[in-house]
């Protein structure tokens, strides 16, 4: 009996012993040699997630192509080599749930079909691209910038208190004088009021307090908005019947539409007269020449390089009607700021500003564009998923820090490359829109802890690169208006910016050294 049972015992023992071939392979060693320009950090804008279970593997940066490699500027067309395209079997990219693990945390297995965006030529109503982060979770795990260095960069971007106070006082003096004189001399604009917008008033201005955006708002009578293109952002404005007439009748055209160009020109001429009448003892103020298609009247205080730029934008306040139909699928902030906050925003007025719509290479005159600057300012200032986010006794997040870093990165690239390869087509509003979309993708404050600054910023950059590669950055309030459509930004410009950002990521952001 003992001899018969021995083989069975040996067989059971063999089954219990672990196989040597099943032991996990050690991760490949890091290369100390940085990749050349055009190299691609794994997951940076590729949209291809690593399979579950391989998230912890280190990235071999020697895989990045050299400068001479024609495939260096990786675009969406090269994704077949990196992974399946979104929406196809084997793709690691999912919908908004893909990023629920949050920056600085390892995501779980991707859920198939959770809002994945299929590749299409240019559909009008696509949402933001889904993204699966491949960011490092430790400062040194993939040669990243390092949270300490990013904090040092942020310190250099902070506005000096004394300089800010002096600049704000000059701007306030100028605006008070303009508004007082406008109200006194012109009945059409006698009800003009002031609304500060833009990065300074959103508390995300970087480097120097040298740019201010001021809306000169005035209440509009009952108007009818007629959509003029497929974007849903531009409109013709008609006045509804008013037997008593109003101050805007002089700006009506034969077809009954309100002439945006005439209104803006009238306000511009008044401002020029006021500036001209200023005595030599007052501050030096000049008015820039009119820019085609720009809704702003730009004033400059002082002399270069210490001058301050003030953009004045005429805006009609529309209160008497609901928001246009093109906005119904926008402002998806229920999981971020809450349904009640969204409802409160929906009760606020909308503004329309004189802005030419593009018709191919031509510009449509006398069109008006929707503006939500007042709500954007409120969302950035009150950005937390909880009320105590970034308060003195609350937990500090890094949302605004990530936005500042992306704005600074774009500014530095423009400084280095000038307008070469179309970088002038990108602006801070693209960064702000991507910021809002990222806040919706990762709504929880714990997903933006300031202690996770590096991984949060790299994940934010991953998302921005996906938007570039997919040519898809929907306007946050008007999702049918794609800010990265090929009609607005050509593929060569998008690819060039994408390549430049990937180079900075792979080489620990040498561009940030230019500011020193």
Short mmCIF file of N, CA, C and O in Angstrom, two decimals, residues 35-140:
data_model
loop_
_atom_site.label_atom_id
_atom_site.label_comp_id
_atom_site.label_asym_id
_atom_site.label_seq_id
_atom_site.Cartn_x
_atom_site.Cartn_y
_atom_site.Cartn_z
N UNK A 35 15.32 60.75 -24.74
CA UNK A 35 15.02 60.58 -26.16
C UNK A 35 15.15 61.90 -26.89
O UNK A 35 15.03 62.96 -26.31
N UNK A 36 15.32 61.82 -28.18
CA UNK A 36 15.42 63.03 -28.98
C UNK A 36 14.06 63.62 -29.21
O UNK A 36 13.04 63.02 -28.90
N UNK A 37 14.00 64.83 -29.74
CA UNK A 37 12.74 65.53 -29.98
C UNK A 37 11.84 64.67 -30.86
O UNK A 37 12.27 64.06 -31.81
N UNK A 38 10.56 64.71 -30.54
CA UNK A 38 9.61 63.90 -31.27
C UNK A 38 9.38 62.56 -30.63
O UNK A 38 8.51 61.83 -31.04
N UNK A 39 10.17 62.19 -29.58
CA UNK A 39 9.98 60.95 -28.88
C UNK A 39 8.65 60.92 -28.19
O UNK A 39 8.10 61.93 -27.84
N UNK A 40 8.12 59.75 -27.93
CA UNK A 40 6.79 59.62 -27.38
C UNK A 40 6.84 58.91 -26.05
O UNK A 40 7.27 57.77 -25.98
N UNK A 41 6.46 59.58 -25.00
CA UNK A 41 6.33 58.92 -23.71
C UNK A 41 5.15 57.98 -23.78
O UNK A 41 4.12 58.32 -24.32
N UNK A 42 5.30 56.77 -23.26
CA UNK A 42 4.22 55.80 -23.36
C UNK A 42 2.96 56.37 -22.78
O UNK A 42 2.92 56.79 -21.65
N UNK A 43 1.92 56.35 -23.56
CA UNK A 43 0.62 56.82 -23.09
C UNK A 43 0.41 58.30 -23.26
O UNK A 43 -0.67 58.77 -23.02
N UNK A 44 1.39 59.08 -23.64
CA UNK A 44 1.21 60.51 -23.75
C UNK A 44 0.48 60.83 -25.02
O UNK A 44 1.01 60.98 -26.08
N UNK A 45 -0.81 60.94 -24.89
CA UNK A 45 -1.63 61.31 -26.02
C UNK A 45 -1.89 60.18 -26.99
O UNK A 45 -2.52 60.38 -28.00
N UNK A 46 -1.41 58.98 -26.70
CA UNK A 46 -1.64 57.89 -27.64
C UNK A 46 -3.01 57.31 -27.49
O UNK A 46 -3.57 56.77 -28.40
N UNK A 47 -3.55 57.37 -26.30
CA UNK A 47 -4.86 56.81 -26.05
C UNK A 47 -4.83 55.31 -25.88
O UNK A 47 -5.85 54.71 -25.61
N UNK A 48 -3.70 54.64 -26.06
CA UNK A 48 -3.63 53.20 -25.91
C UNK A 48 -3.20 52.83 -24.52
O UNK A 48 -2.08 53.06 -24.11
N UNK A 49 -4.08 52.22 -23.73
CA UNK A 49 -3.75 51.87 -22.35
C UNK A 49 -3.03 50.54 -22.31
O UNK A 49 -3.27 49.66 -23.11
N UNK A 50 -2.13 50.40 -21.36
CA UNK A 50 -1.48 49.11 -21.15
C UNK A 50 -2.48 48.13 -20.55
O UNK A 50 -3.36 48.53 -19.79
N UNK A 51 -2.34 46.85 -20.85
CA UNK A 51 -3.30 45.87 -20.33
C UNK A 51 -3.28 45.85 -18.81
O UNK A 51 -2.27 46.14 -18.19
N UNK A 52 -4.42 45.52 -18.19
CA UNK A 52 -4.45 45.40 -16.72
C UNK A 52 -3.39 44.42 -16.26
O UNK A 52 -3.18 43.37 -16.84
N UNK A 53 -2.70 44.80 -15.18
CA UNK A 53 -1.64 43.95 -14.66
C UNK A 53 -0.27 44.39 -15.09
O UNK A 53 0.72 43.97 -14.53
N UNK A 54 -0.20 45.27 -16.13
CA UNK A 54 1.09 45.77 -16.57
C UNK A 54 1.26 47.24 -16.27
O UNK A 54 2.14 47.90 -16.76
N UNK A 55 0.37 47.81 -15.44
CA UNK A 55 0.42 49.24 -15.15
C UNK A 55 1.69 49.63 -14.42
O UNK A 55 2.14 50.76 -14.51
N UNK A 56 2.28 48.69 -13.66
CA UNK A 56 3.44 49.06 -12.87
C UNK A 56 4.76 48.94 -13.59
O UNK A 56 5.79 49.24 -13.04
N UNK A 57 4.74 48.46 -14.85
CA UNK A 57 6.00 48.28 -15.56
C UNK A 57 6.63 49.61 -15.90
O UNK A 57 5.96 50.53 -16.35
N UNK A 58 7.92 49.70 -15.74
CA UNK A 58 8.62 50.95 -16.05
C UNK A 58 8.66 51.15 -17.55
O UNK A 58 8.55 50.23 -18.33
N UNK A 59 8.84 52.40 -17.96
CA UNK A 59 8.86 52.76 -19.37
C UNK A 59 10.30 52.81 -19.84
O UNK A 59 11.11 53.53 -19.25
N UNK A 60 10.62 52.06 -20.87
CA UNK A 60 11.96 52.12 -21.43
C UNK A 60 12.01 53.27 -22.42
O UNK A 60 11.49 53.19 -23.52
N UNK A 61 12.63 54.37 -22.03
CA UNK A 61 12.58 55.58 -22.83
C UNK A 61 13.47 55.50 -24.06
O UNK A 61 13.45 56.40 -24.90
N UNK A 62 14.23 54.44 -24.18
CA UNK A 62 15.03 54.28 -25.40
C UNK A 62 14.15 53.90 -26.58
O UNK A 62 14.59 53.93 -27.71
N UNK A 63 12.89 53.50 -26.30
CA UNK A 63 11.98 53.16 -27.39
C UNK A 63 11.58 54.39 -28.19
O UNK A 63 11.02 54.27 -29.27
N UNK A 64 11.81 55.60 -27.64
CA UNK A 64 11.41 56.81 -28.36
C UNK A 64 12.24 56.97 -29.62
O UNK A 64 13.43 56.70 -29.63
N UNK A 65 11.64 57.41 -30.72
CA UNK A 65 12.38 57.54 -31.98
C UNK A 65 13.39 58.66 -31.91
O UNK A 65 13.26 59.59 -31.14
N UNK A 66 14.41 58.58 -32.72
CA UNK A 66 15.42 59.63 -32.77
C UNK A 66 14.93 60.79 -33.59
O UNK A 66 13.90 60.71 -34.26
N UNK A 67 15.68 61.89 -33.57
CA UNK A 67 15.29 63.08 -34.31
C UNK A 67 15.16 62.79 -35.81
O UNK A 67 14.32 63.36 -36.50
N UNK A 68 15.98 61.89 -36.32
CA UNK A 68 15.96 61.60 -37.76
C UNK A 68 14.82 60.68 -38.15
O UNK A 68 14.52 60.52 -39.31
N UNK A 69 14.17 60.07 -37.16
CA UNK A 69 13.09 59.13 -37.43
C UNK A 69 11.88 59.88 -37.98
O UNK A 69 11.34 60.74 -37.32
N UNK A 70 11.42 59.57 -39.18
CA UNK A 70 10.26 60.30 -39.72
C UNK A 70 9.01 60.05 -38.93
O UNK A 70 8.04 60.77 -39.07
N UNK A 71 9.00 59.01 -38.09
CA UNK A 71 7.82 58.74 -37.28
C UNK A 71 7.88 59.43 -35.95
O UNK A 71 7.07 59.17 -35.07
N UNK A 72 8.83 60.33 -35.78
CA UNK A 72 9.01 60.98 -34.49
C UNK A 72 7.79 61.74 -34.03
O UNK A 72 7.41 61.68 -32.89
N UNK A 73 7.15 62.47 -34.93
CA UNK A 73 5.95 63.22 -34.56
C UNK A 73 4.78 62.29 -34.66
O UNK A 73 4.14 62.16 -35.68
N UNK A 74 4.51 61.57 -33.59
CA UNK A 74 3.47 60.55 -33.60
C UNK A 74 2.10 61.20 -33.62
O UNK A 74 1.82 62.07 -32.83
N UNK A 75 1.26 60.79 -34.51
CA UNK A 75 -0.09 61.33 -34.58
C UNK A 75 -1.08 60.21 -34.40
O UNK A 75 -0.73 59.06 -34.17
N UNK A 76 -2.35 60.54 -34.53
CA UNK A 76 -3.39 59.55 -34.33
C UNK A 76 -3.28 58.42 -35.34
O UNK A 76 -3.70 57.30 -35.08
N UNK A 77 -2.70 58.70 -36.51
CA UNK A 77 -2.61 57.68 -37.55
C UNK A 77 -1.64 56.58 -37.20
O UNK A 77 -1.69 55.50 -37.78
N UNK A 78 -0.72 56.80 -36.26
CA UNK A 78 0.26 55.79 -35.91
C UNK A 78 -0.17 54.95 -34.73
O UNK A 78 0.59 54.17 -34.22
N UNK A 79 -1.40 55.09 -34.31
CA UNK A 79 -1.82 54.38 -33.11
C UNK A 79 -1.93 52.89 -33.32
O UNK A 79 -1.96 52.13 -32.36
N UNK A 80 -2.00 52.44 -34.58
CA UNK A 80 -2.09 51.01 -34.82
C UNK A 80 -0.86 50.29 -34.30
O UNK A 80 -0.93 49.13 -33.91
N UNK A 81 0.27 51.00 -34.24
CA UNK A 81 1.48 50.38 -33.72
C UNK A 81 1.50 50.37 -32.22
O UNK A 81 2.17 49.58 -31.60
N UNK A 82 0.79 51.30 -31.59
CA UNK A 82 0.82 51.41 -30.13
C UNK A 82 -0.32 50.66 -29.46
O UNK A 82 -0.24 50.28 -28.32
N UNK A 83 -1.43 50.49 -30.13
CA UNK A 83 -2.57 49.83 -29.54
C UNK A 83 -3.78 50.01 -30.42
O UNK A 83 -3.75 50.76 -31.40
N UNK A 84 -4.85 49.32 -30.07
CA UNK A 84 -6.05 49.41 -30.89
C UNK A 84 -6.66 50.79 -30.81
O UNK A 84 -6.55 51.47 -29.82
N UNK A 85 -7.29 51.21 -31.89
CA UNK A 85 -7.94 52.52 -31.91
C UNK A 85 -9.14 52.51 -30.97
O UNK A 85 -9.71 51.46 -30.70
N UNK A 86 -9.55 53.66 -30.46
CA UNK A 86 -10.68 53.71 -29.55
C UNK A 86 -11.92 53.16 -30.20
O UNK A 86 -12.24 53.47 -31.34
N UNK A 87 -12.64 52.34 -29.42
CA UNK A 87 -13.86 51.77 -29.93
C UNK A 87 -13.66 50.44 -30.62
O UNK A 87 -14.61 49.77 -30.99
N UNK A 88 -12.39 50.02 -30.85
CA UNK A 88 -12.11 48.73 -31.47
C UNK A 88 -11.75 47.72 -30.41
O UNK A 88 -11.30 48.07 -29.33
N UNK A 89 -11.89 46.43 -30.72
CA UNK A 89 -11.53 45.40 -29.73
C UNK A 89 -10.07 45.53 -29.35
O UNK A 89 -9.21 45.75 -30.19
N UNK A 90 -9.82 45.40 -28.07
CA UNK A 90 -8.46 45.48 -27.57
C UNK A 90 -8.05 46.87 -27.18
O UNK A 90 -6.96 47.06 -26.69
N UNK A 91 -8.90 47.85 -27.42
CA UNK A 91 -8.54 49.21 -27.04
C UNK A 91 -8.63 49.37 -25.55
O UNK A 91 -9.55 48.92 -24.90
N UNK A 92 -7.66 50.05 -24.97
CA UNK A 92 -7.67 50.31 -23.53
C UNK A 92 -8.37 51.58 -23.18
O UNK A 92 -8.51 51.91 -22.03
N UNK A 93 -8.79 52.37 -24.20
CA UNK A 93 -9.42 53.66 -23.90
C UNK A 93 -10.89 53.47 -23.65
O UNK A 93 -11.59 52.78 -24.37
N UNK A 94 -11.37 54.08 -22.65
CA UNK A 94 -12.76 53.98 -22.29
C UNK A 94 -13.33 55.35 -22.16
O UNK A 94 -12.71 56.35 -22.45
N UNK A 95 -14.56 55.41 -21.66
CA UNK A 95 -15.23 56.69 -21.48
C UNK A 95 -14.78 57.38 -20.23
O UNK A 95 -13.68 57.19 -19.75
N UNK A 96 -15.65 58.21 -19.64
CA UNK A 96 -15.24 59.03 -18.52
C UNK A 96 -14.87 58.21 -17.31
O UNK A 96 -14.15 58.66 -16.45
N UNK A 97 -15.37 56.97 -17.27
CA UNK A 97 -15.00 56.15 -16.14
C UNK A 97 -13.56 55.71 -16.17
O UNK A 97 -13.03 55.22 -15.19
N UNK A 98 -12.91 55.90 -17.32
CA UNK A 98 -11.54 55.44 -17.44
C UNK A 98 -10.61 56.15 -16.50
O UNK A 98 -9.66 55.58 -16.02
N UNK A 99 -10.88 57.38 -16.25
CA UNK A 99 -9.98 58.14 -15.40
C UNK A 99 -10.44 58.23 -13.98
O UNK A 99 -9.96 59.06 -13.23
N UNK A 100 -11.39 57.40 -13.56
CA UNK A 100 -11.97 57.57 -12.23
C UNK A 100 -10.99 57.26 -11.12
O UNK A 100 -11.19 57.64 -9.98
N UNK A 101 -9.91 56.54 -11.46
CA UNK A 101 -8.92 56.29 -10.43
C UNK A 101 -8.22 57.56 -10.00
O UNK A 101 -7.72 57.65 -8.91
N UNK A 102 -8.22 58.54 -10.89
CA UNK A 102 -7.68 59.85 -10.53
C UNK A 102 -6.19 59.95 -10.75
O UNK A 102 -5.48 58.95 -10.78
N UNK A 103 -5.70 61.17 -10.93
CA UNK A 103 -4.26 61.36 -11.07
C UNK A 103 -3.51 60.86 -9.85
O UNK A 103 -3.94 61.05 -8.72
N UNK A 104 -2.39 60.20 -10.08
CA UNK A 104 -1.58 59.73 -8.98
C UNK A 104 -2.01 58.39 -8.43
O UNK A 104 -1.42 57.89 -7.50
N UNK A 105 -3.08 57.78 -9.00
CA UNK A 105 -3.54 56.48 -8.55
C UNK A 105 -3.60 55.54 -9.74
O UNK A 105 -3.96 55.94 -10.83
N UNK A 106 -3.29 54.27 -9.49
CA UNK A 106 -3.26 53.30 -10.58
C UNK A 106 -4.68 52.95 -10.98
O UNK A 106 -5.48 52.51 -10.17
N UNK A 107 -5.05 53.14 -12.28
CA UNK A 107 -6.40 52.81 -12.70
C UNK A 107 -6.64 51.32 -12.73
O UNK A 107 -5.72 50.53 -12.94
N UNK A 108 -7.88 50.92 -12.54
CA UNK A 108 -8.24 49.53 -12.63
C UNK A 108 -8.45 49.12 -14.07
O UNK A 108 -8.23 49.90 -14.99
N UNK A 109 -8.91 47.90 -14.30
CA UNK A 109 -9.12 47.44 -15.67
C UNK A 109 -10.13 48.32 -16.38
O UNK A 109 -11.11 48.77 -15.81
N UNK A 110 -9.89 48.60 -17.66
CA UNK A 110 -10.78 49.46 -18.42
C UNK A 110 -12.10 48.76 -18.67
O UNK A 110 -12.16 47.56 -18.89
N UNK A 111 -13.19 49.55 -18.63
CA UNK A 111 -14.51 49.01 -18.91
C UNK A 111 -14.81 49.21 -20.39
O UNK A 111 -14.74 50.34 -20.89
N UNK A 112 -15.18 48.15 -21.09
CA UNK A 112 -15.41 48.26 -22.52
C UNK A 112 -16.68 49.05 -22.78
O UNK A 112 -17.68 48.88 -22.12
N UNK A 113 -16.59 49.94 -23.79
CA UNK A 113 -17.79 50.63 -24.24
C UNK A 113 -18.28 51.72 -23.35
O UNK A 113 -19.37 52.22 -23.54
N UNK A 114 -17.51 52.14 -22.34
CA UNK A 114 -17.98 53.18 -21.41
C UNK A 114 -17.75 54.55 -22.02
O UNK A 114 -16.91 55.30 -21.60
N UNK A 115 -18.49 54.86 -23.05
CA UNK A 115 -18.41 56.19 -23.65
C UNK A 115 -17.22 56.36 -24.56
O UNK A 115 -16.81 57.48 -24.83
N UNK A 116 -16.62 55.26 -25.06
CA UNK A 116 -15.48 55.40 -25.95
C UNK A 116 -15.90 56.11 -27.22
O UNK A 116 -17.00 55.92 -27.73
N UNK A 117 -15.01 56.92 -27.74
CA UNK A 117 -15.33 57.73 -28.91
C UNK A 117 -14.78 57.07 -30.14
O UNK A 117 -13.56 56.95 -30.28
N UNK A 118 -15.60 56.61 -31.09
CA UNK A 118 -15.06 56.03 -32.31
C UNK A 118 -14.44 57.09 -33.19
O UNK A 118 -14.83 58.24 -33.15
N UNK A 119 -13.47 56.69 -33.97
CA UNK A 119 -12.83 57.64 -34.87
C UNK A 119 -13.82 58.04 -35.96
O UNK A 119 -14.45 57.22 -36.59
N UNK A 120 -13.94 59.32 -36.17
CA UNK A 120 -14.80 59.83 -37.22
C UNK A 120 -14.14 61.04 -37.82
O UNK A 120 -13.25 61.64 -37.23
N UNK A 121 -14.61 61.45 -38.99
CA UNK A 121 -13.93 62.53 -39.67
C UNK A 121 -14.05 63.83 -38.92
O UNK A 121 -13.08 64.45 -38.58
N UNK A 122 -15.25 64.28 -38.66
CA UNK A 122 -15.44 65.48 -37.86
C UNK A 122 -16.90 65.62 -37.48
O UNK A 122 -17.61 66.48 -37.96
N UNK A 123 -17.43 64.71 -36.65
CA UNK A 123 -18.83 64.80 -36.28
C UNK A 123 -19.08 66.05 -35.46
O UNK A 123 -18.22 66.48 -34.71
N UNK A 124 -20.26 66.64 -35.58
CA UNK A 124 -20.50 67.92 -34.92
C UNK A 124 -20.64 67.86 -33.43
O UNK A 124 -20.31 68.79 -32.75
N UNK A 125 -21.13 66.74 -32.87
CA UNK A 125 -21.48 66.77 -31.47
C UNK A 125 -20.68 65.85 -30.60
O UNK A 125 -21.18 65.33 -29.61
N UNK A 126 -19.41 65.56 -30.94
CA UNK A 126 -18.62 64.64 -30.12
C UNK A 126 -18.28 65.26 -28.78
O UNK A 126 -18.06 66.44 -28.66
N UNK A 127 -18.22 64.40 -27.77
CA UNK A 127 -17.76 64.86 -26.48
C UNK A 127 -16.25 64.83 -26.43
O UNK A 127 -15.58 64.49 -27.41
N UNK A 128 -15.66 65.18 -25.29
CA UNK A 128 -14.20 65.16 -25.17
C UNK A 128 -13.66 63.75 -25.28
O UNK A 128 -14.34 62.79 -24.92
N UNK A 129 -12.46 63.57 -25.83
CA UNK A 129 -11.90 62.22 -25.96
C UNK A 129 -11.71 61.56 -24.61
O UNK A 129 -11.32 62.21 -23.65
N UNK A 130 -12.04 60.27 -24.56
CA UNK A 130 -11.75 59.52 -23.34
C UNK A 130 -10.25 59.36 -23.21
O UNK A 130 -9.52 59.38 -24.18
N UNK A 131 -9.78 59.18 -21.99
CA UNK A 131 -8.33 59.11 -21.78
C UNK A 131 -8.04 58.13 -20.67
O UNK A 131 -8.75 58.06 -19.69
N UNK A 132 -7.00 57.34 -20.88
CA UNK A 132 -6.51 56.42 -19.86
C UNK A 132 -5.11 56.86 -19.50
O UNK A 132 -4.21 56.84 -20.32
N UNK A 133 -4.90 57.29 -18.29
CA UNK A 133 -3.61 57.87 -17.91
C UNK A 133 -2.53 56.81 -17.84
O UNK A 133 -2.74 55.71 -17.37
N UNK A 134 -1.35 57.18 -18.30
CA UNK A 134 -0.17 56.33 -18.16
C UNK A 134 0.89 57.06 -17.36
O UNK A 134 2.07 56.87 -17.54
N UNK A 135 0.47 57.98 -16.50
CA UNK A 135 1.43 58.81 -15.77
C UNK A 135 2.15 58.00 -14.72
O UNK A 135 1.65 57.01 -14.20
N UNK A 136 3.32 58.48 -14.40
CA UNK A 136 4.04 57.88 -13.29
C UNK A 136 3.41 58.30 -11.99
O UNK A 136 2.79 59.33 -11.88
N UNK A 137 3.56 57.47 -10.97
CA UNK A 137 3.02 57.81 -9.66
C UNK A 137 4.10 58.25 -8.70
O UNK A 137 3.80 58.63 -7.58
N UNK A 138 5.36 58.19 -9.14
CA UNK A 138 6.46 58.67 -8.31
C UNK A 138 7.31 59.60 -9.14
O UNK A 138 7.46 59.43 -10.35
N UNK A 139 7.92 60.57 -8.49
CA UNK A 139 8.65 61.61 -9.22
C UNK A 139 9.80 61.04 -10.02
O UNK A 139 10.13 61.54 -11.07
N UNK A 140 10.42 59.96 -9.55
CA UNK A 140 11.60 59.46 -10.22
C UNK A 140 11.34 58.18 -10.99
O UNK A 140 12.26 57.62 -11.55
#
